[in-house]
Coordinates of C-alpha atoms and ligand atoms in Angstrom, one line a residue:
M910 CA 3.2 26.3 -61.9
P911 CA 4.7 22.9 -62.9
P912 CA 3.7 19.9 -60.7
R913 CA 5.6 19.7 -57.5
P914 CA 7.3 16.3 -57.4
Y915 CA 7.1 16.1 -53.6
V916 CA 3.3 16.6 -53.4
L917 CA 1.5 13.4 -54.4
N918 CA -1.6 15.2 -55.5
E919 CA 0.4 16.9 -58.2
A920 CA 3.3 14.6 -59.0
N921 CA 3.2 12.3 -62.0
Y922 CA 4.4 8.8 -62.4
R923 CA 7.4 9.9 -64.4
Q924 CA 8.6 12.3 -61.7
L925 CA 8.3 9.6 -59.0
L926 CA 10.1 7.0 -61.0
D927 CA 13.0 9.3 -61.7
D928 CA 13.4 10.3 -58.1
R929 CA 11.8 7.8 -55.8
P930 CA 10.9 9.1 -52.3
T931 CA 12.2 7.2 -49.3
L932 CA 9.9 9.0 -46.8
A933 CA 6.1 9.5 -47.0
V934 CA 4.5 12.2 -45.0
L935 CA 0.8 11.8 -43.9
P936 CA -0.8 15.1 -42.8
W937 CA -3.8 14.3 -40.5
G938 CA -6.4 17.0 -39.6
A939 CA -10.0 17.3 -38.4
T940 CA -13.2 18.9 -39.6
E941 CA -14.9 20.7 -36.7
A942 CA -16.3 23.9 -35.3
H943 CA -13.6 26.5 -34.4
N944 CA -15.3 29.2 -32.4
Y945 CA -17.5 31.5 -34.5
H946 CA -14.7 33.0 -36.6
L947 CA -12.6 30.2 -38.1
P948 CA -13.6 27.7 -40.8
H949 CA -14.3 24.1 -40.0
G950 CA -11.4 23.1 -42.2
T951 CA -8.9 25.1 -40.0
D952 CA -6.9 22.0 -39.0
V953 CA -6.8 20.7 -42.6
I954 CA -5.7 24.1 -44.0
Q955 CA -2.9 24.5 -41.4
I956 CA -1.5 20.9 -41.6
T957 CA -1.7 20.8 -45.4
H958 CA 0.2 24.1 -45.7
M959 CA 2.8 23.0 -43.2
A960 CA 3.4 19.6 -44.8
E961 CA 3.7 21.0 -48.3
E962 CA 5.9 24.0 -47.3
A963 CA 8.2 21.7 -45.2
G964 CA 8.2 19.3 -48.1
R965 CA 9.4 22.1 -50.4
L966 CA 12.3 23.0 -48.0
A967 CA 13.2 19.3 -47.5
H968 CA 13.2 18.8 -51.3
E969 CA 15.5 21.8 -51.7
Q970 CA 17.9 20.3 -49.1
G971 CA 18.0 16.9 -51.0
G972 CA 15.4 15.1 -48.9
K973 CA 13.5 12.4 -50.8
V974 CA 10.0 13.0 -49.5
V975 CA 6.5 12.7 -50.8
I976 CA 3.6 14.5 -49.1
L977 CA 0.4 12.4 -49.2
P978 CA -3.1 13.9 -49.3
T979 CA -4.3 15.1 -45.9
V980 CA -6.8 12.9 -44.0
P981 CA -9.6 15.4 -43.4
F982 CA -11.3 13.9 -40.4
G983 CA -10.1 13.4 -36.9
N984 CA -11.3 12.2 -33.5
D985 CA -14.2 14.4 -32.6
A986 CA -16.1 12.0 -30.3
A987 CA -16.4 14.7 -27.6
Q988 CA -17.4 17.5 -30.1
L989 CA -20.6 16.3 -31.6
D990 CA -22.8 17.8 -28.9
G991 CA -24.5 21.0 -29.8
Q992 CA -22.6 21.3 -33.1
V993 CA -24.0 21.3 -36.7
A994 CA -21.7 19.3 -39.1
T995 CA -18.6 18.4 -37.2
I996 CA -17.4 15.0 -38.4
H997 CA -15.9 12.3 -36.1
L998 CA -13.5 9.6 -37.3
G999 CA -13.3 6.8 -34.7
T1000 CA -10.2 5.0 -33.6
A1001 CA -11.0 1.8 -35.5
A1002 CA -11.5 3.7 -38.8
A1003 CA -8.3 5.8 -38.2
L1004 CA -6.3 2.6 -37.5
A1005 CA -7.7 1.0 -40.7
I1006 CA -6.6 4.1 -42.7
L1007 CA -3.2 4.1 -41.2
R1008 CA -2.8 0.4 -41.7
D1009 CA -3.7 0.5 -45.4
V1010 CA -1.4 3.4 -46.0
A1011 CA 1.4 1.5 -44.4
L1012 CA 0.5 -1.6 -46.4
S1013 CA 0.5 0.3 -49.7
L1014 CA 3.8 2.1 -49.0
T1015 CA 5.7 -1.0 -47.8
K1016 CA 4.5 -3.0 -50.9
Q1017 CA 6.2 -0.2 -53.0
E1018 CA 9.4 -0.2 -50.9
I1019 CA 8.7 3.0 -48.9
D1020 CA 9.5 1.9 -45.4
R1021 CA 9.4 5.3 -43.6
L1022 CA 6.3 7.2 -42.6
L1023 CA 5.9 10.5 -40.8
I1024 CA 2.5 11.4 -39.5
L1025 CA 2.1 15.2 -39.2
N1026 CA -0.8 15.7 -36.8
G1027 CA -2.8 18.8 -36.8
H1028 CA -5.6 18.0 -34.2
G1029 CA -5.2 17.7 -30.5
A1030 CA -7.7 14.8 -30.0
N1031 CA -5.9 12.5 -32.5
S1032 CA -3.9 9.9 -30.5
F1033 CA -1.7 7.8 -32.7
R1034 CA 0.8 6.2 -30.4
P1035 CA -0.8 2.8 -29.8
M1036 CA -1.7 2.6 -33.5
I1037 CA 1.9 3.3 -34.4
R1038 CA 3.1 0.5 -32.2
D1039 CA 0.7 -1.9 -33.8
V1040 CA 1.5 -0.8 -37.4
Q1041 CA 5.3 -0.9 -36.8
L1042 CA 5.0 -4.4 -35.4
E1043 CA 2.9 -5.6 -38.4
F1044 CA 4.8 -3.9 -41.3
G1045 CA 8.3 -3.4 -39.9
M1046 CA 8.3 0.2 -41.1
L1047 CA 9.6 3.2 -39.2
V1048 CA 6.6 5.3 -38.2
V1049 CA 7.2 8.7 -36.6
L1050 CA 4.7 11.1 -35.2
V1051 CA 5.0 14.9 -34.7
D1052 CA 2.2 17.0 -33.2
M1053 CA 2.3 20.2 -35.2
W1054 CA 1.7 22.6 -32.2
E1055 CA 4.7 21.1 -30.3
L1056 CA 7.2 22.4 -32.9
A1057 CA 9.4 25.5 -32.3
P1058 CA 8.3 25.8 -28.6
E1059 CA 10.7 28.8 -27.9
V1060 CA 9.1 30.8 -30.7
K1061 CA 5.7 29.8 -29.6
G1062 CA 6.4 30.9 -26.0
E1063 CA 7.7 34.3 -26.9
T1064 CA 5.1 35.0 -29.6
F1065 CA 1.7 34.2 -28.1
E1066 CA 0.3 35.8 -24.9
N1067 CA -2.9 33.9 -24.2
D1068 CA -3.1 30.2 -23.5
G1069 CA -5.6 27.9 -25.2
D1070 CA -5.8 24.8 -27.3
H1071 CA -8.5 25.3 -29.9
A1072 CA -9.4 28.3 -32.1
D1073 CA -7.3 30.4 -29.7
E1074 CA -4.8 33.2 -30.2
F1075 CA -2.3 30.6 -31.8
E1076 CA -4.7 29.0 -34.3
T1077 CA -6.4 32.3 -35.1
S1078 CA -3.0 33.9 -35.9
L1079 CA -2.1 31.0 -38.2
M1080 CA -5.3 31.4 -40.1
M1081 CA -5.0 35.2 -40.3
H1082 CA -1.7 34.5 -42.0
L1083 CA -2.7 31.5 -44.2
A1084 CA -6.3 32.3 -45.2
P1085 CA -7.3 35.8 -44.1
D1086 CA -10.4 35.8 -46.2
L1087 CA -11.8 32.9 -44.2
V1088 CA -11.3 34.6 -40.8
E1089 CA -14.3 36.5 -39.5
F1090 CA -12.4 38.0 -36.6
D1091 CA -15.1 40.4 -35.3
Q1092 CA -17.4 37.3 -34.8
A1093 CA -15.1 35.6 -32.4
G1094 CA -16.4 34.5 -29.0
P1095 CA -14.1 34.8 -25.9
G1096 CA -13.2 31.1 -25.9
T1097 CA -13.9 30.7 -22.2
R1098 CA -13.9 27.4 -20.3
V1099 CA -16.6 26.4 -17.8
P1100 CA -14.9 24.7 -14.8
W1101 CA -15.5 21.1 -14.0
G1102 CA -18.3 20.3 -11.6
I1103 CA -16.4 17.3 -10.4
E1104 CA -13.5 19.2 -8.9
V1105 CA -11.1 16.3 -8.5
L1106 CA -10.8 16.2 -12.3
D1107 CA -8.5 19.2 -12.0
R1108 CA -5.7 17.2 -10.4
P1109 CA -2.5 16.6 -12.2
G1110 CA -2.4 13.5 -14.4
V1111 CA -6.1 13.1 -14.5
F1112 CA -7.9 13.0 -17.9
T1113 CA -11.4 12.7 -19.2
P1114 CA -12.7 14.3 -22.5
R1115 CA -14.4 17.6 -22.3
P1116 CA -18.0 17.5 -23.5
W1117 CA -17.2 20.3 -25.8
V1118 CA -20.1 22.8 -26.0
E1119 CA -20.9 22.4 -22.3
I1120 CA -17.3 23.3 -21.4
H1121 CA -16.6 25.7 -24.3
P1122 CA -19.8 27.4 -25.2
D1123 CA -18.5 29.1 -28.4
T1124 CA -16.5 26.0 -29.2
G1125 CA -13.2 27.9 -28.7
S1126 CA -10.7 27.1 -26.0
G1127 CA -8.6 30.2 -25.4
D1128 CA -9.0 34.0 -26.0
P1129 CA -8.2 34.8 -29.6
S1130 CA -8.4 38.6 -29.3
K1131 CA -4.7 39.2 -29.5
A1132 CA -4.1 37.2 -32.7
T1133 CA -2.3 38.7 -35.6
A1134 CA -1.1 37.4 -39.0
A1135 CA 2.5 38.5 -38.1
K1136 CA 2.4 36.2 -35.0
G1137 CA 1.1 33.3 -37.1
Q1138 CA 3.8 33.8 -39.7
A1139 CA 6.6 34.0 -37.1
W1140 CA 5.7 30.7 -35.5
L1141 CA 4.8 29.0 -38.8
S1142 CA 8.1 29.7 -40.5
A1143 CA 10.1 28.4 -37.5
A1144 CA 7.9 25.3 -37.1
T1145 CA 7.9 24.6 -40.8
A1146 CA 11.7 24.7 -40.9
A1147 CA 11.8 22.3 -38.0
A1148 CA 9.4 19.9 -39.8
A1149 CA 11.6 20.1 -42.9
E1150 CA 14.7 19.2 -40.9
L1151 CA 12.9 16.2 -39.5
M1152 CA 11.9 15.1 -43.0
V1153 CA 15.4 15.4 -44.3
G1154 CA 16.8 13.5 -41.3
L1155 CA 14.3 10.7 -41.8
S1156 CA 14.7 10.4 -45.5
R1157 CA 18.5 10.1 -45.2
A1158 CA 18.3 7.4 -42.4
K1159 CA 20.0 4.1 -43.3
K1160 CA 19.1 0.6 -42.1
G1161 CA 21.1 0.1 -38.9
D1162 CA 20.7 3.7 -37.7
L1163 CA 18.7 3.1 -34.5
P1164 CA 15.8 2.7 -34.3
Y1165 CA 15.5 2.0 -38.0
M1166 CA 16.4 -1.7 -37.9
Ligands
ZN76 ZN1 -7.8 23.4 -34.8

């Protein structure tokens, strides 16, 4: 396989000089326990696959994109209790990474950045506001699991937000050898002791292992590789459209000022 010019890990200087990207894509994952049956790298595997596959589709459609290496750590401040080697990247460190990526790109005349987020506890919005103000670049965020909502709604039966039917299906499609399906716990949730926390609009982090004893949130038992493939292909196509649209934007097209 020759080097893919849209994947920075593989692209050489010649390729990038000959066809300069206008949009950089930064996939951002997390390294954390995912019930008993999925690897700690689940979010990294998923978001890297989606970024590179969407990059391929965007490249075929004439988009000038480059996919940066995936940031492997995410915000796991609430997931260090009772776990073994989950890694937490705090907000100050995440902002420092994002800021230096933005500094590096704008120095080399890439003034558009798409963050492809693969982990629910990563919150980028205030950081994006700060980075845009400082560097004047267009920074766009997409949370992976929000893509292709119709396909998601008609494909998956059980709700959840971590190592659930959705994530297990993706991994059965992407990395079946890493899924120990018969080891999966039920992904149950222990209810809050402070009942008012259930009211709409109220948020506090879940102390993870107290609330989700097997670390999963959602019943994975109905997961299949076919479900994972169905959603992933729709979501990846949507991500590719976003990349093409951003890479073609011109100064003056709002909000790219
Ligand atoms: Zn995950």
